[in-house]
Coordinates of C-alpha atoms in Angstrom, one line a residue:
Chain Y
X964 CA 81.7 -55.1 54.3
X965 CA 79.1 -54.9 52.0
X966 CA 78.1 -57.6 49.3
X967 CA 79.5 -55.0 46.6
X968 CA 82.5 -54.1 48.0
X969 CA 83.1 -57.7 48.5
X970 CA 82.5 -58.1 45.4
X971 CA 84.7 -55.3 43.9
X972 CA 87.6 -56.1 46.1
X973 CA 87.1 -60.0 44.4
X974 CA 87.2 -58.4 40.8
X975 CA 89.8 -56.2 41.7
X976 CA 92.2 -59.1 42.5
X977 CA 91.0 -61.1 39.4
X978 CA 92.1 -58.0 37.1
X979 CA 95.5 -59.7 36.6
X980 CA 94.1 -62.5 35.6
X981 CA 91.8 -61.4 32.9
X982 CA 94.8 -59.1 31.5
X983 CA 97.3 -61.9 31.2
X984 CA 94.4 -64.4 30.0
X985 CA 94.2 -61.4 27.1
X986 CA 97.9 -61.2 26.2
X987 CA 98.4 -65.2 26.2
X988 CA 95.3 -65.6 24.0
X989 CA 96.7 -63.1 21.7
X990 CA 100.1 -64.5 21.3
X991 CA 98.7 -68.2 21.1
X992 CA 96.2 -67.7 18.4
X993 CA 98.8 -65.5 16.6
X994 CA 101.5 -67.9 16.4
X995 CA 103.9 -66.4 19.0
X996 CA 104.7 -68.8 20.8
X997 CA 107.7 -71.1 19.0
X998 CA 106.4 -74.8 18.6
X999 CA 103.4 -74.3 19.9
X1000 CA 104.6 -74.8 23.2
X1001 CA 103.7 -71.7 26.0
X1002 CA 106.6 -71.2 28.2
X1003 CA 106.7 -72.6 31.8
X1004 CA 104.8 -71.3 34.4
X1005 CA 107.9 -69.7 36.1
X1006 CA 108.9 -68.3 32.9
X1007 CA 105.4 -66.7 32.8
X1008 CA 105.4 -65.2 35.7
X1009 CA 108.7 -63.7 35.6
X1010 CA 107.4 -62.2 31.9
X1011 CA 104.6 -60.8 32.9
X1012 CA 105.2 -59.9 36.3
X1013 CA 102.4 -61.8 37.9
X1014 CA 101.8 -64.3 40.7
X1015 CA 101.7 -68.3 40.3
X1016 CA 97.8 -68.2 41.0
X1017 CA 97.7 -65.0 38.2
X1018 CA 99.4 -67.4 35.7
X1019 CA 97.3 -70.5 36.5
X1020 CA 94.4 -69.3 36.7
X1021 CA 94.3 -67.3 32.9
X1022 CA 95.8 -71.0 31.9
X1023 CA 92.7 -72.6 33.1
X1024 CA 90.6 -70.2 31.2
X1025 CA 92.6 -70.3 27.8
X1026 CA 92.3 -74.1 28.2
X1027 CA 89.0 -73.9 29.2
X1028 CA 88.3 -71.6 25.8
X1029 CA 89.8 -74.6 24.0
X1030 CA 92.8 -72.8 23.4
X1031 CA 95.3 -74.3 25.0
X1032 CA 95.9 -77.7 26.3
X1033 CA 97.6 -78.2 29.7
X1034 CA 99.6 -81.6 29.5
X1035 CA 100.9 -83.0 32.9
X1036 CA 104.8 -83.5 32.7
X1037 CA 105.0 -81.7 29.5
X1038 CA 104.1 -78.3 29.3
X1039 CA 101.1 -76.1 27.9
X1040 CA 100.3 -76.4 23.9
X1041 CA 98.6 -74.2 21.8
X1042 CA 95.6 -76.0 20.2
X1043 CA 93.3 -73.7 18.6
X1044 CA 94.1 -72.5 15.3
X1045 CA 92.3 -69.6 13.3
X1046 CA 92.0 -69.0 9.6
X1047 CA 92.3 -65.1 9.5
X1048 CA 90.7 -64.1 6.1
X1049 CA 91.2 -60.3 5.4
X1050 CA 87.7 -58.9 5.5
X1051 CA 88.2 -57.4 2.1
X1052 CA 88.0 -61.0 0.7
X1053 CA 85.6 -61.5 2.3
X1054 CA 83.6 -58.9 1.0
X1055 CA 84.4 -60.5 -2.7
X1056 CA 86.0 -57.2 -3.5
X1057 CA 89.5 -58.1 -4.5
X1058 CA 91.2 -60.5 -6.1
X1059 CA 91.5 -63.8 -4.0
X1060 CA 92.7 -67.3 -3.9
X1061 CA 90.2 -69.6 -3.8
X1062 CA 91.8 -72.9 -4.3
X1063 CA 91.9 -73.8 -0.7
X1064 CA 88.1 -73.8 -0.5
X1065 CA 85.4 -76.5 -0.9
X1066 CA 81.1 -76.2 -0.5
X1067 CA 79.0 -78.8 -0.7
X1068 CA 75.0 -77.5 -1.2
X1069 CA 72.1 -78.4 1.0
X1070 CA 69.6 -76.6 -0.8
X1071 CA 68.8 -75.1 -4.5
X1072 CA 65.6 -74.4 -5.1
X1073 CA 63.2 -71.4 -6.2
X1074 CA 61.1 -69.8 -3.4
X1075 CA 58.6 -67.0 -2.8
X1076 CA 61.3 -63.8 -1.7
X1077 CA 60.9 -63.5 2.3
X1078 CA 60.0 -59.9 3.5
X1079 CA 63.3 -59.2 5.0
X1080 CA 64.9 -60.3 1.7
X1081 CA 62.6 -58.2 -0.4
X1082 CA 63.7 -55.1 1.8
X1083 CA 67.8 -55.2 1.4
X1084 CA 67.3 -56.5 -2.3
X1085 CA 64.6 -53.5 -3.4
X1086 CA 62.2 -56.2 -4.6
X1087 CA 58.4 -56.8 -3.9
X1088 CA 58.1 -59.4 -1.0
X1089 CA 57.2 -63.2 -2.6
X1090 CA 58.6 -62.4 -5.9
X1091 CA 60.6 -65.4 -7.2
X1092 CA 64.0 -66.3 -5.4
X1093 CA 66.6 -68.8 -5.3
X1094 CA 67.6 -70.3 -2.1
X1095 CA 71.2 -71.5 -2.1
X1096 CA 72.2 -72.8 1.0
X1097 CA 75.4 -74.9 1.2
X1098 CA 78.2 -76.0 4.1
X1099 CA 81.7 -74.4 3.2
X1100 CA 85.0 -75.6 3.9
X1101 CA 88.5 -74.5 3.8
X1102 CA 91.4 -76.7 3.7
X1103 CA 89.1 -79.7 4.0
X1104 CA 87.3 -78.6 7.5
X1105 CA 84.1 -77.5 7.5
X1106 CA 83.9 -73.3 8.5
X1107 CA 80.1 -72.2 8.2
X1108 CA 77.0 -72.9 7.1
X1109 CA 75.7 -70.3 4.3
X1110 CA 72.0 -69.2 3.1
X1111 CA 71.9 -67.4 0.6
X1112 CA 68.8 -65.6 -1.6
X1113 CA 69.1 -64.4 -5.1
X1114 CA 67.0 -62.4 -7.1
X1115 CA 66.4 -63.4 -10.9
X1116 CA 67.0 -62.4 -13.4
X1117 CA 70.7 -62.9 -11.8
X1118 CA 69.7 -66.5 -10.3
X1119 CA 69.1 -67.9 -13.6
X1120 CA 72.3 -68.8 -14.5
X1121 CA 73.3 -70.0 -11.2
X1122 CA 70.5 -72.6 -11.6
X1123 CA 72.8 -74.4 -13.6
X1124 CA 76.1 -73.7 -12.7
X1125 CA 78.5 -76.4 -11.2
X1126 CA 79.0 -75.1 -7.4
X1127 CA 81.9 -76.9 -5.4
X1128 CA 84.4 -74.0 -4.7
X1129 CA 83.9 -71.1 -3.2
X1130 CA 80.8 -68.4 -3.9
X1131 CA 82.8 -65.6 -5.2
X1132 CA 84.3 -68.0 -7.6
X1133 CA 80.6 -69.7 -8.5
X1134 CA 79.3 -66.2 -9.4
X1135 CA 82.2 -65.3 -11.6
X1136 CA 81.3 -68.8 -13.4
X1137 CA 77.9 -67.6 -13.9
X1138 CA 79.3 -64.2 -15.0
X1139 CA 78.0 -62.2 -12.1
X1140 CA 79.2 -58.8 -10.8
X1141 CA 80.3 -58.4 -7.6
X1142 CA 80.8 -54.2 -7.4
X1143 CA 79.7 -53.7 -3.7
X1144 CA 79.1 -55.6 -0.6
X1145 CA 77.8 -54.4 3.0
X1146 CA 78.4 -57.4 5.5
X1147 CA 76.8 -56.6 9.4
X1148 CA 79.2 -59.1 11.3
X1149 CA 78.4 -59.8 15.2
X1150 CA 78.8 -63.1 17.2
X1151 CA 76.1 -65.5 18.1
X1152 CA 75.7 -69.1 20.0
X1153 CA 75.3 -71.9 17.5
X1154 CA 71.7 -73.4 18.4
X1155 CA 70.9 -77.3 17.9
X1156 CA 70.4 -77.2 14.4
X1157 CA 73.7 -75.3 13.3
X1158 CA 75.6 -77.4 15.8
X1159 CA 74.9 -80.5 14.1
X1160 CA 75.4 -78.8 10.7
X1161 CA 78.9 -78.2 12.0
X1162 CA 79.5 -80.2 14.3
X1163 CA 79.6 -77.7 17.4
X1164 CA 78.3 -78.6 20.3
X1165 CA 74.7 -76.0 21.5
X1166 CA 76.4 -72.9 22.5
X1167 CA 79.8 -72.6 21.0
X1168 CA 80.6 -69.1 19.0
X1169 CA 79.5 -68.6 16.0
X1170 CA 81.3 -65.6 13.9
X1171 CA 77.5 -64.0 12.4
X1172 CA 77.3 -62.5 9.2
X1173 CA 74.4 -60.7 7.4
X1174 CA 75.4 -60.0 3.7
X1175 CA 74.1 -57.8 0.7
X1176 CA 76.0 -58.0 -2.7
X1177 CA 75.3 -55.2 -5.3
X1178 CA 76.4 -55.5 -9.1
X1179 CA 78.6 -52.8 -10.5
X1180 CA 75.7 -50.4 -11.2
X1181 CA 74.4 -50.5 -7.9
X1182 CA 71.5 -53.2 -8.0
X1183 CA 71.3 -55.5 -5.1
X1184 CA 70.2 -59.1 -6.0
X1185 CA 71.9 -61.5 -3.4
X1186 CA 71.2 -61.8 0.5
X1187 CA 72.9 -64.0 2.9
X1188 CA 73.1 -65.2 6.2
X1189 CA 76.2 -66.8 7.0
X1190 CA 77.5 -68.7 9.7
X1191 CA 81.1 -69.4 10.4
X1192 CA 82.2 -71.8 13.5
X1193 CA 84.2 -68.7 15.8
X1194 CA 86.9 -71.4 16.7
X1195 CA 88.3 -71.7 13.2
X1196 CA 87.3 -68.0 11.7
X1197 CA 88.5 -64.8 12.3
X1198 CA 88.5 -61.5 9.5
X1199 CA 91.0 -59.3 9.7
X1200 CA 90.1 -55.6 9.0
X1201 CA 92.2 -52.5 8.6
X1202 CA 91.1 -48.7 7.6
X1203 CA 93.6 -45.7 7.1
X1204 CA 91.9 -42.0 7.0
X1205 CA 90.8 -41.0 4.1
X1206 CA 94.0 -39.9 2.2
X1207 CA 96.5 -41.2 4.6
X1208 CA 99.0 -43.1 2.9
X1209 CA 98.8 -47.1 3.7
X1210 CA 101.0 -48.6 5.8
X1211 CA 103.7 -50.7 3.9
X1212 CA 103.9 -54.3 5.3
X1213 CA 101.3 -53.6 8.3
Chain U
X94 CA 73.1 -82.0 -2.9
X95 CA 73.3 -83.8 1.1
X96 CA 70.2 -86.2 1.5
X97 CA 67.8 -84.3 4.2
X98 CA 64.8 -86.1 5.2
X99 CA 61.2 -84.8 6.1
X100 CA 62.3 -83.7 9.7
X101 CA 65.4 -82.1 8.9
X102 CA 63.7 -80.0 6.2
X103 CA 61.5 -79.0 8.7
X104 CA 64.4 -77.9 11.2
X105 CA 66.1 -76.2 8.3
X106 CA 62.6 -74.1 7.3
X107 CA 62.4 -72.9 11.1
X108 CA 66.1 -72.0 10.7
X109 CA 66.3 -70.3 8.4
X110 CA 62.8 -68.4 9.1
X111 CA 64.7 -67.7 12.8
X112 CA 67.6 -66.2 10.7
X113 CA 65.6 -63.6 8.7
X114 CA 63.1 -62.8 11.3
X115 CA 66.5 -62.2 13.9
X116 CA 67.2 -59.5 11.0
X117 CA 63.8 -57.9 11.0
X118 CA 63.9 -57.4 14.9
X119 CA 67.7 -56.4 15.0
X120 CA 66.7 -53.9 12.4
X121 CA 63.5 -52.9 14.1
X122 CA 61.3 -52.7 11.2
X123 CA 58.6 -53.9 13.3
X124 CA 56.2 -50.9 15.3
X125 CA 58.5 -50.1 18.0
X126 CA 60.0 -53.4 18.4
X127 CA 56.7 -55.3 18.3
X128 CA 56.6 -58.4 15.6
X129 CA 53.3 -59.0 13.6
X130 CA 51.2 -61.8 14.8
X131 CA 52.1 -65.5 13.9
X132 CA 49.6 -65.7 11.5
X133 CA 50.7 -62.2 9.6
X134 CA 54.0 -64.1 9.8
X135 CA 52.4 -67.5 8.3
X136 CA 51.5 -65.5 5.8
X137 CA 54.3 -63.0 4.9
X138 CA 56.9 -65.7 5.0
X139 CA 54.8 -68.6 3.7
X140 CA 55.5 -70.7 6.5
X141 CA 53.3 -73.2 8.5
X142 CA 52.2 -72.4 12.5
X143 CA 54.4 -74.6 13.4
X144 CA 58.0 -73.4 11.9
X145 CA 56.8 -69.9 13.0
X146 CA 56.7 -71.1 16.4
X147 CA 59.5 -73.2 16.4
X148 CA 61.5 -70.2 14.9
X149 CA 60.1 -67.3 17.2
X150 CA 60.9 -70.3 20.1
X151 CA 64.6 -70.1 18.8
X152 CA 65.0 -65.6 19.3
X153 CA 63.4 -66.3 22.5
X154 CA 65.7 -68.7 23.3
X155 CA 68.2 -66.3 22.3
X156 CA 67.1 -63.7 24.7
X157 CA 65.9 -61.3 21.3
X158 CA 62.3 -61.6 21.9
X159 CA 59.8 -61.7 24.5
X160 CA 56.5 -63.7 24.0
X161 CA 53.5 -63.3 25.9
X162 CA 50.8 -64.9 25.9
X163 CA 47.8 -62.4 24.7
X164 CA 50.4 -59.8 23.7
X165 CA 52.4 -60.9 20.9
X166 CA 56.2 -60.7 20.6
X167 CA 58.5 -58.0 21.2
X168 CA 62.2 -56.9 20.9
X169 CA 63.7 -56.9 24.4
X170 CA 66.1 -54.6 23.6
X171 CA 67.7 -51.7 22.5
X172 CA 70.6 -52.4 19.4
X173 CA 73.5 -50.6 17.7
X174 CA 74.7 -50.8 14.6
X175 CA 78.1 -49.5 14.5
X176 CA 80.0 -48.3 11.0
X177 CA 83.1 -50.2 10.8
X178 CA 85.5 -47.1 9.2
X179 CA 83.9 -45.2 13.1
X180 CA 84.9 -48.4 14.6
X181 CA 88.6 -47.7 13.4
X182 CA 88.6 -44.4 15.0
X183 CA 89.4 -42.9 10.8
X184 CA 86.6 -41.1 10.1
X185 CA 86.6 -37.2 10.6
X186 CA 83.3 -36.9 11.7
X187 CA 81.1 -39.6 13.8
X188 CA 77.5 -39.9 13.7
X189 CA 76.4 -37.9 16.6
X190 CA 73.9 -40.1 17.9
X191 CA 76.6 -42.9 17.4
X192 CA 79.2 -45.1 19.8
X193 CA 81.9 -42.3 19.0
X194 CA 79.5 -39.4 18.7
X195 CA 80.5 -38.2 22.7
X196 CA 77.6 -40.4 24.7
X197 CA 80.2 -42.8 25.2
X198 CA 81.8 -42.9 29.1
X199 CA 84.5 -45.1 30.1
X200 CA 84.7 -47.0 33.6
X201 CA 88.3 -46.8 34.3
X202 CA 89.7 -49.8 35.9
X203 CA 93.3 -49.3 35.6
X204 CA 96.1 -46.5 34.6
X205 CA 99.5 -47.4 35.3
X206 CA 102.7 -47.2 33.7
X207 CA 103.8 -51.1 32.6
X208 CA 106.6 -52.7 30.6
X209 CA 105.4 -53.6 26.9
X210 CA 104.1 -57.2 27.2
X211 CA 105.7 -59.5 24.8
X212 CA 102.6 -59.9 22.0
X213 CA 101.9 -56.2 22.2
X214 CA 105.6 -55.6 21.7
X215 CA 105.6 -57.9 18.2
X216 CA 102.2 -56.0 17.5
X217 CA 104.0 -52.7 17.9
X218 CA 107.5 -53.6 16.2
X219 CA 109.2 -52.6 19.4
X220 CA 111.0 -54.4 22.1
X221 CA 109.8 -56.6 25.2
X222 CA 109.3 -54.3 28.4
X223 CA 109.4 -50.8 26.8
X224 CA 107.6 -48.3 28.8
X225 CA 104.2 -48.5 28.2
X226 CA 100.7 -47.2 29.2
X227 CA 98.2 -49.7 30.2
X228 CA 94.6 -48.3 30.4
X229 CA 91.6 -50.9 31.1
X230 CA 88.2 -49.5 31.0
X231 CA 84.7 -50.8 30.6
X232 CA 82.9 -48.4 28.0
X233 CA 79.2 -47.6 28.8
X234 CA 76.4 -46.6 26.3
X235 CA 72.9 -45.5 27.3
X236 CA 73.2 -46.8 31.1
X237 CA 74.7 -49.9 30.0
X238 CA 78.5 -51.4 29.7
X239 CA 78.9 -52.2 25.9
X240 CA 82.2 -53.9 26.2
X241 CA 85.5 -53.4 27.7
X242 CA 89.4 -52.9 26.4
X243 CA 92.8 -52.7 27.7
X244 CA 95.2 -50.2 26.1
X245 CA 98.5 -50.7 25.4
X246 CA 100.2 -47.7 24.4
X247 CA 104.1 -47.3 24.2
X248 CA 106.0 -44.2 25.4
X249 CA 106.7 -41.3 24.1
X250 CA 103.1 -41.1 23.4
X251 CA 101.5 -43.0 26.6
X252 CA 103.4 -40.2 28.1
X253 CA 101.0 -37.9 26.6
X254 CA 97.6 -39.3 27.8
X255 CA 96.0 -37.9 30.8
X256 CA 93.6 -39.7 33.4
X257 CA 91.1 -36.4 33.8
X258 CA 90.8 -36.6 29.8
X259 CA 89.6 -39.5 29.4
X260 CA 85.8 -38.6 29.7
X261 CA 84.2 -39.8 26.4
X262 CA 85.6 -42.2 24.2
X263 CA 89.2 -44.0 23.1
X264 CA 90.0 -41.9 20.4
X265 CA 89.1 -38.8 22.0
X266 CA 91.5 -39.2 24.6
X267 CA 94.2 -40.1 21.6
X268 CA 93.5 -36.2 20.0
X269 CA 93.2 -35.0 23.5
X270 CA 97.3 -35.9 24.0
X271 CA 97.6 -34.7 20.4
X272 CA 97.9 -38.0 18.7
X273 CA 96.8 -39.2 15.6
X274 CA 95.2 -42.1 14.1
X275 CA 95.9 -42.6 10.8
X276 CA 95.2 -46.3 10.1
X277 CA 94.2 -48.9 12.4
X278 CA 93.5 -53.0 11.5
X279 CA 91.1 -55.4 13.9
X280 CA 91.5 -58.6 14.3
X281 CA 88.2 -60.0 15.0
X282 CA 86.6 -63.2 16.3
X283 CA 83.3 -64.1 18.0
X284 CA 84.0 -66.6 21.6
X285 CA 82.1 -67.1 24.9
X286 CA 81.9 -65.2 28.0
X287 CA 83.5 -65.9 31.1
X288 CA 83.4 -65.4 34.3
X289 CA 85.1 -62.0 34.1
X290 CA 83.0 -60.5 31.4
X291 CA 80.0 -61.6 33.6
X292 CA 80.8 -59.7 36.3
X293 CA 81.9 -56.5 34.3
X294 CA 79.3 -56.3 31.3
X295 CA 77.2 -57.6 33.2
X296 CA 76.1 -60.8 30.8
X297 CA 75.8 -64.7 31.6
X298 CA 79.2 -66.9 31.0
X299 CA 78.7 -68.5 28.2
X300 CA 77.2 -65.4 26.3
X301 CA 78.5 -64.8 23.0
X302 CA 81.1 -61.5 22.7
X303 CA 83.1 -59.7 19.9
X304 CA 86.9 -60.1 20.8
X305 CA 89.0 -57.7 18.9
X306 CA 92.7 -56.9 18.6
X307 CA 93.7 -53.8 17.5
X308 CA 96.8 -51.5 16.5
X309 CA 96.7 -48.3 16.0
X310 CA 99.2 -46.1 13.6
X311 CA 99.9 -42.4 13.4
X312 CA 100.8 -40.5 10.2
X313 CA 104.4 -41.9 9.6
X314 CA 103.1 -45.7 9.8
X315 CA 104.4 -46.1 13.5
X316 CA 102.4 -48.6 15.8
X317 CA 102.1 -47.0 18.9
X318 CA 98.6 -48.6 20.2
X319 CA 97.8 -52.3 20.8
X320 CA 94.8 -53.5 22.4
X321 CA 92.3 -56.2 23.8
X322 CA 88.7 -55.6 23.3
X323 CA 85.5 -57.8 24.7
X324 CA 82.5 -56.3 23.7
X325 CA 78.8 -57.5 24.0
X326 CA 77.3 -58.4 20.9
X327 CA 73.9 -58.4 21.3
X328 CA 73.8 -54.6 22.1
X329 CA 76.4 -53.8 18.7
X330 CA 76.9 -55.0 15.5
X331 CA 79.1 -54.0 13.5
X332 CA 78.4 -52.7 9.4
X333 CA 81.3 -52.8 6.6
X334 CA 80.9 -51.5 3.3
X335 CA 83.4 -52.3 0.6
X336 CA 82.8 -51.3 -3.1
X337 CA 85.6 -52.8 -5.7
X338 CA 88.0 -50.3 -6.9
X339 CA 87.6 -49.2 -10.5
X340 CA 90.7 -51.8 -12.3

């Protein structure tokens, strides 16, 4: 037997494994399973139709995710726990609630307009800036760490302006528009510097965002990196066809 | 403001130079994936040597960039940016140079008739061991595997997918059995690699990856699709635009 087929026939067998690790992680970070509390491993394997070693081993890799805890004696908990935030909130498009969030800034200050800035906000590169970088949290835990470059005439009045909620809710003090937003969103490992900002270790998930906000009439004046810790965040996006009706109470 | 002294300034400065310059090469403004010099750098971003260093360190770190000695630095690799609304599957007509645009080819690794696990049943709003469709596929792009699902899809309509159809991409295969997608919602979250997405997209463990959970609707609301997706984020991205609705 070759070192490939070996190595198929090894994959094939861990297939089960990999789809139950899916389905558990799934019901776990969803709520579904009452109390917390994952059912026996019996009970597991007589749901899902799979073998003791099946069931163990997608345990070990929930719990070795950080998403479940195995506890001799008593059972397997649930352990993680996700804010989903519906990605039109967070594209500052809609109304929201914003009470549950705090920020606490780490930077205000005018600089030169980065290159890459100048690009996505139309303006000549080293024109003045403000870079606003603050740690945000919801609920009293710290979720990300948030950079973010304004272009004046709009940064003027956030110069000034008390900032200790949440951004949408800081630019509607100011009395800034928020009419459009693109966001790219992909996931990255926290380096050294964003692990201590958040206290991650080097290496855990990050949930990556890159961010352009455009005033009603088009003009964009604020870019943003941001940075969410991927074992607290998750968005939640939906999209009908154009002209389809929505779904009630999906 | 949070007190940060002299070196964590410093640590910030290369931070958040890595952060914009990870934009630039994702974005490949740079001649065929080839960054200007550290100095041109010094000077377009108004940085010192040493946080240009430290921040080109961190993308090579990252596995963005190459650095050669002589040479300069260059993008290692190919990227996608993907529109969310294609993403969904909603929108009539794909880029054709994009994910959903044809190129796509699946790696199927499993087709068999299942009963409805429990979390795709309360996804679905149907019972516990219904008959159901489970296809699990690794979906390659340009020679490479960009990330992997596994289907869920409840009968009448897994009834309707065939095997020999499924040549390009998810939602092909969908109108090829005649049905439709009218909405769909993701649930998505970054996490880490294991050992089973090393061996089939072919990354490290311990590589960041997109997880997503999706249900798909047809045209009278009814969930008939739930699935489990992995894919590798530093070949995709993903782009959502939202513009507020007029009050």
């Amino acid at each position: 037997m070759t070192a490939l087929m070996r190595s198929m026939t090894r994959e094939r067998r861990q297939h089960p494994t990999r789809w139950l690790r899916d389905l558990l992680r799934a019901d776990a970070l969803s709520g579904g399973f009452a109390g917390h509390v994952l059912p026996s491993e019996p009970d597991l394997m007589l749901t899902y139709g799979a073998t003791r070693s099946t069931v163990r081993e997608a345990l070990h890799l929930l719990a070795a995710e950080g998403i479940v805890e195995r506890l001799q004696g008593t059972g397997t908990l649930v352990i993680a726990q996700r804010y989903a935030r519906r990605l039109v909130e967070v594209h500052g498009v809609v109304e929201s609630d914003f009470g549950l969030f705090a920020s606490k800034v780490l930077a205000r200050r005018p600089v030169p307009m980065p290159p890459s800035v100048a690009r996505y906000l139309e303006q000549a590169p080293g024109s003045p800036c403000l870079l606003l970088e603050y740690l945000g949290a919801l609920e009293g835990m710290t979720i990300g760490v948030y950079t973010n470059y304004i272009a004046y005439p709009e940064a003027d009045a956030l110069e000034a302006t008390p900032f200790d909620t949440h951004w949408y809710q800081f630019l509607a003090d100011a009395g800034l528009q928020v009419g459009e937003t693109d966001l790219l969103i992909e996931a990255l490992a926290a380096d050294s510097y964003l692990a201590e900002l958040l206290n991650l270790s080097p290496g855990d998930p990050l949930l990556a965002m890159q961010q352009v906000i455009r005033n009603d009439d088009g003009r964009p004046y604020n870019y943003a990196i941001l940075r969410s810790r991927g074992d607290r965040l998750s968005l939640l996006s939906r999209a009908g066809r154009p002209g389809a009706e929505p779904i009630p109470g999906a | 403001m949070v007190g940060r002294n002299r070196r964590e300034r410093g640590l910030d400065d290369a931070r958040r130079l890595r952060d914009l310059l990870r934009a630039e090469v994702k974005d490949a403004v740079f001649n065929g994936g080839r960054l200007p010099s550290e100095e041109q750098l010094m000077a377009d971003y108004r940085a010192s040597r040493a946080t240009v260093r430290s921040a080109l360190d961190l993308l090579r770190d990252e596995g963005l960039v190459e650095r050669l000695p002589g040479v300069g630095t260059h993008a290692t690799q190919e990227f996608s940016v993907v529109d969310l609304g294609e993403q969904h599957g909603v929108v009539d007509k794909p880029q054709p140079a994009g994910l959903w645009g044809g190129r796509q080819r699946p790696n199927i690794i499993d087709w068999r008739e299942v009963p409805m696990p429990p979390v795709g049943a309360a996804a679905l709003g149907c019972a516990s061991g219904i008959r159901t469709l489970r296809v699990d596929y690794v979906a390659w792009f340009d020679g490479a595997p960009m990330g992997m699902a596994t289907n869920y899809v409840r009968f009448p309509e897994g009834e309707r997918l065939k095997r020999d159809r499924f040549v390009t991409d998810w939602y092909a295969l969908l109108e090829s059995g005649g049905l439709t997608i009218s909405e769909t919602t993701f649930l998505m979250e970054a996490a880490l690699s294991d050992i089973h997405d090393e061996a089939l997209l072919q990354i490290p463990v311990g590589f960041p990856i997109m997880l997503m959970e999706q249900v798909i609707y047809d045209e009278h609301g009814s969930a008939y699709n739930f699935a489990t997706t992995r894919g590798r984020s530093d070949r995709i991205a993903t782009l959502s635009r939202q513009r507020r609705s007029p009050a």
